[in-house]
Every structure is written in structure tokens, then in C-alpha cells.
PDB file of C-alpha atoms in Angstrom:
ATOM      1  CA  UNK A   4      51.206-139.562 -86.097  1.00 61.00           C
ATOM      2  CA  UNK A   5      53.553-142.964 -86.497  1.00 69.00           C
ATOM      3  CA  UNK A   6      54.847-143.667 -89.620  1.00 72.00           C
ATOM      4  CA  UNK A   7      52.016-146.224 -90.020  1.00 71.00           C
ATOM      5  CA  UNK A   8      49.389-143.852 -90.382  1.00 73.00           C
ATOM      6  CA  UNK A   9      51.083-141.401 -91.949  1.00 77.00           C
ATOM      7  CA  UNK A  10      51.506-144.360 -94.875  1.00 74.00           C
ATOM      8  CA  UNK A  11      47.825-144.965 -94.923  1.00 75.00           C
ATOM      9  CA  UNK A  12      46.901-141.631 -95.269  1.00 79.00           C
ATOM     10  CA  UNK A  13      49.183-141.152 -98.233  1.00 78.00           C
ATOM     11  CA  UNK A  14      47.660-144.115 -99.638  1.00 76.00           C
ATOM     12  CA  UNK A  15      44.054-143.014 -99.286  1.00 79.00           C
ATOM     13  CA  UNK A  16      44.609-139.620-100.080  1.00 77.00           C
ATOM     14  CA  UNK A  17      46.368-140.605-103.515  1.00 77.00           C
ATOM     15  CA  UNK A  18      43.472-143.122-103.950  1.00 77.00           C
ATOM     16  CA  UNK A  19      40.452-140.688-103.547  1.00 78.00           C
ATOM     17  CA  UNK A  20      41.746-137.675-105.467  1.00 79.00           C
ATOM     18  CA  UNK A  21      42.184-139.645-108.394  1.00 75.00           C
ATOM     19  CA  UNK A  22      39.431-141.913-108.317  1.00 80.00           C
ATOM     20  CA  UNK A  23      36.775-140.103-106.359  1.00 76.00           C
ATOM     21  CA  UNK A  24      33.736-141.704-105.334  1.00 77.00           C
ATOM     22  CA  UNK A  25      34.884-144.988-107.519  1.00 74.00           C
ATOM     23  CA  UNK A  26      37.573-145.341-105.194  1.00 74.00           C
ATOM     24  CA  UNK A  27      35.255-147.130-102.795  1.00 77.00           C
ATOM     25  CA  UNK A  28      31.581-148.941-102.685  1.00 75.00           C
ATOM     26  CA  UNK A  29      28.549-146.842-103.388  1.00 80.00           C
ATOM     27  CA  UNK A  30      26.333-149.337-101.590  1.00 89.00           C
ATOM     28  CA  UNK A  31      26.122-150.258 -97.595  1.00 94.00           C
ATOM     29  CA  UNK A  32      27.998-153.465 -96.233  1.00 95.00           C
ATOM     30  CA  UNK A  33      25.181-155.859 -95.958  1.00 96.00           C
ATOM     31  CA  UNK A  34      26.619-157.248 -92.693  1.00 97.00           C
ATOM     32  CA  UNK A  35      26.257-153.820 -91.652  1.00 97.00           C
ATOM     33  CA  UNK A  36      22.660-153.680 -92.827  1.00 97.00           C
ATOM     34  CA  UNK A  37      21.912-156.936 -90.858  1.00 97.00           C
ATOM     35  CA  UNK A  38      23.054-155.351 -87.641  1.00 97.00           C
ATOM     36  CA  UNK A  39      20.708-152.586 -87.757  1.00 96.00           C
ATOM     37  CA  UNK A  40      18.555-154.741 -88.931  1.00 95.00           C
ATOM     38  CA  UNK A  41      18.957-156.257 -85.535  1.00 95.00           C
ATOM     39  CA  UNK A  42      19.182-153.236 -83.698  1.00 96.00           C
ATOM     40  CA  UNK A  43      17.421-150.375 -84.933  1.00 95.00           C
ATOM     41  CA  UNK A  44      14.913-150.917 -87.727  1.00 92.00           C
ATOM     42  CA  UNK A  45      12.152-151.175 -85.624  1.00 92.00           C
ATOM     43  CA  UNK A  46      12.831-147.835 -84.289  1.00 95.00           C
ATOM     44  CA  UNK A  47      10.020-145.280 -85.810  1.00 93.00           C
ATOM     45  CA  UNK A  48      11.424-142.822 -87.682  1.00 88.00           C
ATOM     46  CA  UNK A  49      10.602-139.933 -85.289  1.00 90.00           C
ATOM     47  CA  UNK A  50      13.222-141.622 -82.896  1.00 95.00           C
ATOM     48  CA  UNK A  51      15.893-143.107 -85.238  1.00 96.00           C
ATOM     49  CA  UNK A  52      17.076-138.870 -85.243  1.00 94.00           C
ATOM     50  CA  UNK A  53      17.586-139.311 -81.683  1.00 95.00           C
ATOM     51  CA  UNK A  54      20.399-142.129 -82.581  1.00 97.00           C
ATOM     52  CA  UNK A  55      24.128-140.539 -83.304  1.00 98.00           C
ATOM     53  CA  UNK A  56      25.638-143.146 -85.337  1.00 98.00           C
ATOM     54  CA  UNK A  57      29.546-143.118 -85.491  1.00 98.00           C
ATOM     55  CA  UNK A  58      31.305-144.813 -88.750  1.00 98.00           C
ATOM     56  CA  UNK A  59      34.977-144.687 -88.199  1.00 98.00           C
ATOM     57  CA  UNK A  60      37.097-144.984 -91.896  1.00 94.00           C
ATOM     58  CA  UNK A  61      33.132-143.504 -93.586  1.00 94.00           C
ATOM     59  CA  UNK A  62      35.528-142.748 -96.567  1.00 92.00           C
ATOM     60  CA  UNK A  63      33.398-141.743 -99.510  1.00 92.00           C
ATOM     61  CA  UNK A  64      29.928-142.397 -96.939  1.00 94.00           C
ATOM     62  CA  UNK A  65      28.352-145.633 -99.275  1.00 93.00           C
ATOM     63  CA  UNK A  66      27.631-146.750 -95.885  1.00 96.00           C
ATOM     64  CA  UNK A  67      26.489-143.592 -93.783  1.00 97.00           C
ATOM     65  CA  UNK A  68      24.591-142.674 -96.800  1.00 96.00           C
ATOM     66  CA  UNK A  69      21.829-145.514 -95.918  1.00 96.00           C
ATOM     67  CA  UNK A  70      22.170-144.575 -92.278  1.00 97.00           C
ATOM     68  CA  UNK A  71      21.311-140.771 -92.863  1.00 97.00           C
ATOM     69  CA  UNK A  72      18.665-141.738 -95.513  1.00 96.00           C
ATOM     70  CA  UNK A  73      17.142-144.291 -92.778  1.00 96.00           C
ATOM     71  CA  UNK A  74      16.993-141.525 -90.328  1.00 96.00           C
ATOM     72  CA  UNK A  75      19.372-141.375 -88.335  1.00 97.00           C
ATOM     73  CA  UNK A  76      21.702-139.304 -86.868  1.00 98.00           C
ATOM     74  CA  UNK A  77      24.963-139.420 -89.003  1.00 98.00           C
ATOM     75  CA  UNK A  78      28.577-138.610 -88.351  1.00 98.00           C
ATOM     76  CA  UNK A  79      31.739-139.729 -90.250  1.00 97.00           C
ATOM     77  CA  UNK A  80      35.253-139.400 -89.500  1.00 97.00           C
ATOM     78  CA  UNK A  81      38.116-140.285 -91.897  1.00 95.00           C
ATOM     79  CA  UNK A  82      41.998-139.700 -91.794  1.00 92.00           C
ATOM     80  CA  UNK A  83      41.458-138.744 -96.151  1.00 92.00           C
ATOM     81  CA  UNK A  84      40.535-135.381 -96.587  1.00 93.00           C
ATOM     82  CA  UNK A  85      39.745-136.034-100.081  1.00 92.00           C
ATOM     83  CA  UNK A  86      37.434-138.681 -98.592  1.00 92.00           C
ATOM     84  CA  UNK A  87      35.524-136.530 -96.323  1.00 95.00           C
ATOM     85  CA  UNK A  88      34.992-133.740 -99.188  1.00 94.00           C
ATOM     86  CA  UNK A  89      33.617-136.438-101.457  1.00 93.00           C
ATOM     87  CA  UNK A  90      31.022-137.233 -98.872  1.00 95.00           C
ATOM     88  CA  UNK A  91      30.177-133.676 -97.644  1.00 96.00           C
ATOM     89  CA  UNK A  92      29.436-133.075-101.468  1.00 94.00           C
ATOM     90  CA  UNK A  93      27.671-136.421-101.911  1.00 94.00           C
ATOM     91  CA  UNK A  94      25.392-135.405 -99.038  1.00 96.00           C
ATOM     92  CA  UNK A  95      24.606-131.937-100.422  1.00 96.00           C
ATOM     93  CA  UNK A  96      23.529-133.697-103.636  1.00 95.00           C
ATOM     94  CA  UNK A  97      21.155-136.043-102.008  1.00 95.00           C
ATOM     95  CA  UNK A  98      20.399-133.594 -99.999  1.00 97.00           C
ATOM     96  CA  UNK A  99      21.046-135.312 -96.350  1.00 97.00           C
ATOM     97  CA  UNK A 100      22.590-134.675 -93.240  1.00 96.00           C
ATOM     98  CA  UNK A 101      25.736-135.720 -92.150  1.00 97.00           C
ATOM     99  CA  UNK A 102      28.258-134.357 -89.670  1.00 97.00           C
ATOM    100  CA  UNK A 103      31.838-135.265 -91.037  1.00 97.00           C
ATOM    101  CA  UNK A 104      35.453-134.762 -89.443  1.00 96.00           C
ATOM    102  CA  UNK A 105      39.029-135.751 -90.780  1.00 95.00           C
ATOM    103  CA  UNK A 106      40.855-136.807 -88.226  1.00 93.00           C
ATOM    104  CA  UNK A 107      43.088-140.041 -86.596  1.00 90.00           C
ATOM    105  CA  UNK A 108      41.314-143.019 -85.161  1.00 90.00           C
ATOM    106  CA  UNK A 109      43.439-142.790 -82.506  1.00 91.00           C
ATOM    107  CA  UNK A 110      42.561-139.585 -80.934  1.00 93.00           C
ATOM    108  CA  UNK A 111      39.044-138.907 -82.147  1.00 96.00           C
ATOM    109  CA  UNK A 112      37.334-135.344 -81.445  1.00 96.00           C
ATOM    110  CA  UNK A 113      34.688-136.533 -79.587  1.00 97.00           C
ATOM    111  CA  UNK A 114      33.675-135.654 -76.252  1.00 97.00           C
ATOM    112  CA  UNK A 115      33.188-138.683 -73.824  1.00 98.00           C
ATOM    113  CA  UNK A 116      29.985-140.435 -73.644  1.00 98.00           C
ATOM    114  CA  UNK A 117      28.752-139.231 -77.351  1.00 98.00           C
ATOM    115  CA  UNK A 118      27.622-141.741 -79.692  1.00 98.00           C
ATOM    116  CA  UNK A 119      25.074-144.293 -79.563  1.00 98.00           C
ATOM    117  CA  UNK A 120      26.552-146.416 -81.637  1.00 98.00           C
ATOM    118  CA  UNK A 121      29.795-146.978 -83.508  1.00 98.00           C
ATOM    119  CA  UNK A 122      30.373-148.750 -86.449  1.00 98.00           C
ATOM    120  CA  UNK A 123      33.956-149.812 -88.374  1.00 98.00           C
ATOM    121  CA  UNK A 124      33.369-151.366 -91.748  1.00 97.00           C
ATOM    122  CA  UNK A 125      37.170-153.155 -92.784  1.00 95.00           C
ATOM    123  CA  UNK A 126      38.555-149.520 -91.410  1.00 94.00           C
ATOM    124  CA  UNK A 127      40.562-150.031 -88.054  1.00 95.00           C
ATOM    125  CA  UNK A 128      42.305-153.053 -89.775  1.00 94.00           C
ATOM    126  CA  UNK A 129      44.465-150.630 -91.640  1.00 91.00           C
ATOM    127  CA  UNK A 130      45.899-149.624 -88.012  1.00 92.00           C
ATOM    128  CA  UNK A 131      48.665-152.097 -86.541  1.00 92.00           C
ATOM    129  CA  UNK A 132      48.444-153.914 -83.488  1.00 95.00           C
ATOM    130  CA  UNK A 133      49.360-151.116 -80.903  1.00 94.00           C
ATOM    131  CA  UNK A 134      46.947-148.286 -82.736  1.00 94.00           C
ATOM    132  CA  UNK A 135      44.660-150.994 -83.347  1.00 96.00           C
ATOM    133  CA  UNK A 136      44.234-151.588 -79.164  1.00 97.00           C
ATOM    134  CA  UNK A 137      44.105-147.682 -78.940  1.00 97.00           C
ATOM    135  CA  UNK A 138      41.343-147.404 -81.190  1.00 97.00           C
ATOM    136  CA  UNK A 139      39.393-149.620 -79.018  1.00 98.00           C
ATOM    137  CA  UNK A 140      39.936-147.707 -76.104  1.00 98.00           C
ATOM    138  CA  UNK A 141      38.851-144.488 -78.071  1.00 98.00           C
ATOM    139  CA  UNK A 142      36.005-146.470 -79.070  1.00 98.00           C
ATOM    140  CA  UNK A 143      34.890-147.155 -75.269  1.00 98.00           C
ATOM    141  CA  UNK A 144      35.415-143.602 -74.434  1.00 98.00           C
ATOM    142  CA  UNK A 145      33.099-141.917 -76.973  1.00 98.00           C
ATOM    143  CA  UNK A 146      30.689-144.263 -76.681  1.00 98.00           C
ATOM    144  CA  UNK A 147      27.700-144.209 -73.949  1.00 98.00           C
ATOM    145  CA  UNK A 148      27.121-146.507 -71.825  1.00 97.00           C
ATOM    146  CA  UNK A 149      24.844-149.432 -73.219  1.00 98.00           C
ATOM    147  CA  UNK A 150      25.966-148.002 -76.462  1.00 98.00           C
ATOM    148  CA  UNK A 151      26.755-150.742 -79.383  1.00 98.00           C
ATOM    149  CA  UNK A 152      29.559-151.009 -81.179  1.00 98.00           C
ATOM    150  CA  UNK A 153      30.113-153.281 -85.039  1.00 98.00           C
ATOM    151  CA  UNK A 154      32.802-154.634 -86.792  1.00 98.00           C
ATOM    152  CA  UNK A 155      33.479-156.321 -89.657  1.00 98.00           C
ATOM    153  CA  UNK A 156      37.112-157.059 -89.700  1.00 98.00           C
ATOM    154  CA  UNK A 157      39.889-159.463 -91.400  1.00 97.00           C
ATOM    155  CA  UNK A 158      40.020-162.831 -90.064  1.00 98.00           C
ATOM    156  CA  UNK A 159      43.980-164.502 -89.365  1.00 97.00           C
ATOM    157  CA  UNK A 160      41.942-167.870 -91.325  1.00 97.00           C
ATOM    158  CA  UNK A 161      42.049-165.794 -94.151  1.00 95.00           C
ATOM    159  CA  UNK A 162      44.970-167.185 -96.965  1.00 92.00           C
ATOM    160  CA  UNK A 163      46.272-164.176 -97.479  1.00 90.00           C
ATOM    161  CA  UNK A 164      47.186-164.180 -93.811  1.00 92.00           C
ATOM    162  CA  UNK A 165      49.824-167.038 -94.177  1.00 90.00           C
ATOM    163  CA  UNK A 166      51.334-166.097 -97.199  1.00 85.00           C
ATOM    164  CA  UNK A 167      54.881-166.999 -96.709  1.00 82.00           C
ATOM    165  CA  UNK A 168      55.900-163.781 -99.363  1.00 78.00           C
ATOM    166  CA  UNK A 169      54.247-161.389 -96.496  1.00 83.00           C
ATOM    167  CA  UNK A 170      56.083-158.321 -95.170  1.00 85.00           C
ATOM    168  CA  UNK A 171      55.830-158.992 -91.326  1.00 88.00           C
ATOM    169  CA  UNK A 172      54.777-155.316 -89.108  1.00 88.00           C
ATOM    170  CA  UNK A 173      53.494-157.019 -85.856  1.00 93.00           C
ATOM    171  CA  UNK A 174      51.937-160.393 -85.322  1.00 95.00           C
ATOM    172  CA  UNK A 175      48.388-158.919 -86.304  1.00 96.00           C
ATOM    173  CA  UNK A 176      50.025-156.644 -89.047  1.00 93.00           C
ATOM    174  CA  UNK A 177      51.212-157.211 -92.560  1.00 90.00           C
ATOM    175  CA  UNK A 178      53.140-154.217 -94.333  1.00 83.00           C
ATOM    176  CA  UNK A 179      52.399-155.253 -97.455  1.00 73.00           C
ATOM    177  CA  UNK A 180      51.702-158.259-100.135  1.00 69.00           C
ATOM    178  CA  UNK A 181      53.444-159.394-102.516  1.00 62.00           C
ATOM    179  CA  UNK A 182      51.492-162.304-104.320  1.00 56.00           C
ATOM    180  CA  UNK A 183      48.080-160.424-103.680  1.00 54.00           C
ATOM    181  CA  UNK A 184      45.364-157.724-105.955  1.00 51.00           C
ATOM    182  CA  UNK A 185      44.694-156.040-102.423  1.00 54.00           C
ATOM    183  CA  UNK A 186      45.801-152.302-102.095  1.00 52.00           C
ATOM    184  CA  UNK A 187      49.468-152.613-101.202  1.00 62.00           C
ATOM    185  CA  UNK A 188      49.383-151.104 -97.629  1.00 71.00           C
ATOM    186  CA  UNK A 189      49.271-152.778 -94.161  1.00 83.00           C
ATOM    187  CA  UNK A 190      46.320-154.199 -93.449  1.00 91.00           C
ATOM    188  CA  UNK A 191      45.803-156.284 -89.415  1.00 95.00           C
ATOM    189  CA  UNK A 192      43.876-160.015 -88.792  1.00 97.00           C
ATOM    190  CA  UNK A 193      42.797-161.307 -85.512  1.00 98.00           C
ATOM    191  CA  UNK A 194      41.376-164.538 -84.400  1.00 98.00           C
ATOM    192  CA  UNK A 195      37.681-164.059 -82.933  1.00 98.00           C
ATOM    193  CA  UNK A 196      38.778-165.156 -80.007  1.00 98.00           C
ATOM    194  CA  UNK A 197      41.011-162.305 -80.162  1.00 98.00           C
ATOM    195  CA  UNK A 198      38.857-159.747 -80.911  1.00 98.00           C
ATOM    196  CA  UNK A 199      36.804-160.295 -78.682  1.00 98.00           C
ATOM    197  CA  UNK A 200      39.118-160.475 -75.570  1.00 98.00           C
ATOM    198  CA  UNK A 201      40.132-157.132 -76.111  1.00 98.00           C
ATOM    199  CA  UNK A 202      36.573-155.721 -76.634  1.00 98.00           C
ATOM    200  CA  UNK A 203      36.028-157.763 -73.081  1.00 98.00           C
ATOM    201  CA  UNK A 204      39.139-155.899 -71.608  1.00 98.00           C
ATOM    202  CA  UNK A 205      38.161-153.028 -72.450  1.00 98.00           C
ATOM    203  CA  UNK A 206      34.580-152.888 -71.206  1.00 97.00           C
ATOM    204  CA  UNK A 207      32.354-154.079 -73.747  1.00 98.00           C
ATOM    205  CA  UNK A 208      30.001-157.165 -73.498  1.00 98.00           C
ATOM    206  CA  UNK A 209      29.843-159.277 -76.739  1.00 98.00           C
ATOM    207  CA  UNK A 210      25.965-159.728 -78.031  1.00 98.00           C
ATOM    208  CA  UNK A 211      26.826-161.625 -81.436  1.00 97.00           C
ATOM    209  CA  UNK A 212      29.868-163.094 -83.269  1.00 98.00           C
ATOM    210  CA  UNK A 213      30.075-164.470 -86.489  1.00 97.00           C
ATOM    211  CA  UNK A 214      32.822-166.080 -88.951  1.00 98.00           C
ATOM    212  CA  UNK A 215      32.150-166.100 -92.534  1.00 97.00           C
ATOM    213  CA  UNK A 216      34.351-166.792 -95.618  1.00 97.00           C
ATOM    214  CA  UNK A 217      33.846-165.980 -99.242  1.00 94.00           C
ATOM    215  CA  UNK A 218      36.612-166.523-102.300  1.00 94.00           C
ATOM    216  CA  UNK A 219      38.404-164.255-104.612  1.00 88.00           C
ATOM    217  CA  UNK A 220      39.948-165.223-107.785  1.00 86.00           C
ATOM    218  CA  UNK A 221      37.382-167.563-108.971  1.00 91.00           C
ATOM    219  CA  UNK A 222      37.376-169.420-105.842  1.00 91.00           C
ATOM    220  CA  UNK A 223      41.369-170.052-105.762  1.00 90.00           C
ATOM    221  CA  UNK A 224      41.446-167.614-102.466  1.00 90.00           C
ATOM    222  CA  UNK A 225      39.858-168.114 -99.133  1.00 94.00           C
ATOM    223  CA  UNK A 226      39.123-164.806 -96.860  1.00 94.00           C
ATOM    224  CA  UNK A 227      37.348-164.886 -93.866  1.00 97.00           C
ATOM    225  CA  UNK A 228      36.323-161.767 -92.250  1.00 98.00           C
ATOM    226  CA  UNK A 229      34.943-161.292 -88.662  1.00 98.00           C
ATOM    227  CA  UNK A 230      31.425-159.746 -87.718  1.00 98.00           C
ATOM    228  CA  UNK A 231      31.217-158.558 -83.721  1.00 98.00           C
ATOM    229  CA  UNK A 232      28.477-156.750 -81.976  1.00 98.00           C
ATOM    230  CA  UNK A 233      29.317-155.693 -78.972  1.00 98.00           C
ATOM    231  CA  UNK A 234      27.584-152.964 -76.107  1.00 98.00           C
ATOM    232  CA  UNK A 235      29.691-150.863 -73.899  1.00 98.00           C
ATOM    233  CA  UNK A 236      28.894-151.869 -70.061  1.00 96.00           C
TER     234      UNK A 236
END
């Protein structure tokens, strides 16, 4: 494990055991929502089980909470154990099913050809640019073929990008932010076009791309974040 990760576990681990589910949303991304919206509510019921649904960085499950509750098939990996307990006992509660693993985004335990779809909700951004372009391939390799893949994911128009006060990692990566309320841990932007070259490169077709931008700060910070649907060829 690179020192990297090894930083963001720390980070998440601290975070979760002493906040616990609070730590992170309780609701679903609702760019995330419009993709299955897209993709999979039409589905009856009786064949949304069928569906194994990936969510890489679930941490406390606020997302793979609606996808179990909708029917599908749910599984969750996260590097935090404390994260994966939280949802494991969240699920008992509610009383759905979930299948959930702690483990490295960059070696997943997941035999080839698995999942029907994958989704990464501001996760793989906390890898840097070499882990980040190993994820991918990970991604391509668990998924089946035809199988679609989401991400919503930090955009390099973003103004916290160019701060100037910026710890530099890689040319994707910044360690860590000084003149910023964001968790202080490294966090990677691409362009679109970027992102969606190296889904390209690494077998995937794009089906939709999107660029939107909301404020922070009472509108005195820009981020844009990046929302790609892609389907492994």
C-alpha cells in the first residue's frame, strides 16, 4: 500500500470512528439517482435482483442504501473498516441486503467479469494520478462486458484546483489545502476530456458526459464536478 493510501485510510478511519454515520451523507447522490434513473428504473423489480451493483468508496452506504432498498443487488467495498461496520450494522437495522468488503481500490477482490455495474461517488479522487489509472483498469476487469460504469468526480475548473497555496502530489493530485474547509487530505481533478480518454483507453465507450458547477461559501467558491457514464466494450 503507497504512502498515499495508507494517508487516506488514516484519515477515514479517524473520521468514521468518531463521527459514525454523521461522518458522511445519509441520502443518495442525486446525480447518481439520475443515472439509474437512466438505466435501470424501468427494470421490474423481479429483475433489478439479477443486477450486482458495485459502489467503490460506499463508506457509511447513504448511497447503496437506495440501491438495496430499490432492489438490487448490492455490494460495497471501502478501504475504512470503521466504514464498512457502520454499513453492515445500518443494513441489519433496515433490514437489507448488502454484501460489503474492506479492501484497496487498487486490487479489488473480485473475480473477473462480476459486476453489472460500477459506481464511484467523489471516491477514486482521493487516489493520485498513478492509483487513480489503476483503479480504472480494476474497474474494466471486474466489470462484464456491456457492463456500465458512473462517476461523479472533481473537475480541474474547479477554484480550489488553482489555488496558488496548494501542496502539489502529481499534476491531477493535490496533498493538501491550505486556504480551503475541505478534509485536509489529497484529493485528484481531471479535465473531461481527460477522463474520458482514459476510460476510452481502457476499453470503455462513453454514453453521457456532463459538467456542472455549484458554489460554496455563499457563492465566493466555484467547484465543478464531472458526471461520466460509460459501458465496458
Amino acid at each position: 500500500m503507497s504512502e498515499i493510501i495508507k494517508k487516506i485510510k488514516k484519515k477515514y478511519e479517524d473520521g468514521y470512528k468518531y463521527r459514525g454515520l454523521s461522518y458522511q451523507r445519509r441520502f443518495p447522490n442525486e446525480e447518481l439517482c439520475r443515472f439509474f434513473g437512466r438505466n435501470f428504473f424501468l427494470l421490474k423489480k423481479k429483475d433489478r435482483k439479477k443486477i450486482k451493483i458495485l459502489e467503490t468508496g460506499c463508506g457509511t452506504s447513504g448511497n447503496l442504501k437506495m440501491i438495496s432498498e430499490e432492489g438490487f443487488s448490492a455490494f460495497g467495498i471501502d478501504i475504512s473498516k470503521e466504514a464498512i461496520n457502520l454499513s453492515k450494522n445500518l443494513f441489519f437495522k433496515k433490514k437489507l441486503k448488502g454484501n460489503f468488503q474492506v479492501g484497496d481500490f487498487t486490487l479489488m477482490p473480485y473475480k473477473k467479469n462480476f459486476f453489472n455495474c460500477i459506481v464511484d461517488v467523489f471516491s477514486s479522487c482521493s487516489l493520485d494520478r498513478k492509483n487513480g489509472e489503476i483503479y480504472i483498469k480494476e474497474v474494466e476487469r471486474i466489470l462484464k462486458k456491456n457492463g456500465k460504469f458512473f462517476t461523479y468526480f472533481p473537475s480541474k475548473k474547479s477554484d480550489m484546483f488553482h489555488q496558488k497555496s496548494n501542496k502539489i502530489y502529481d499534476i491531477d493530485t493535490i496533498e493538501s489545502f491550505k486556504k480551503s474547509a475541505f478534509p485536509n487530505h489529497p484529493l485528484r481533478f481531471m479535465t473531461i476530456n481527460e477522463y474520458c480518454n482514459l476510460l476510452k483507453k481502457n476499453s470503455f465507450k462513453i454514453n453521457y458526459k456532463e459538467e456542472i458547477m455549484r458554489t460554496y461559501f455563499s457563492g465566493k467558491e466555484k467547484f465543478y464536478f464531472l458526471i461520466i457514464e460509460a459501458s465496458k466494450k
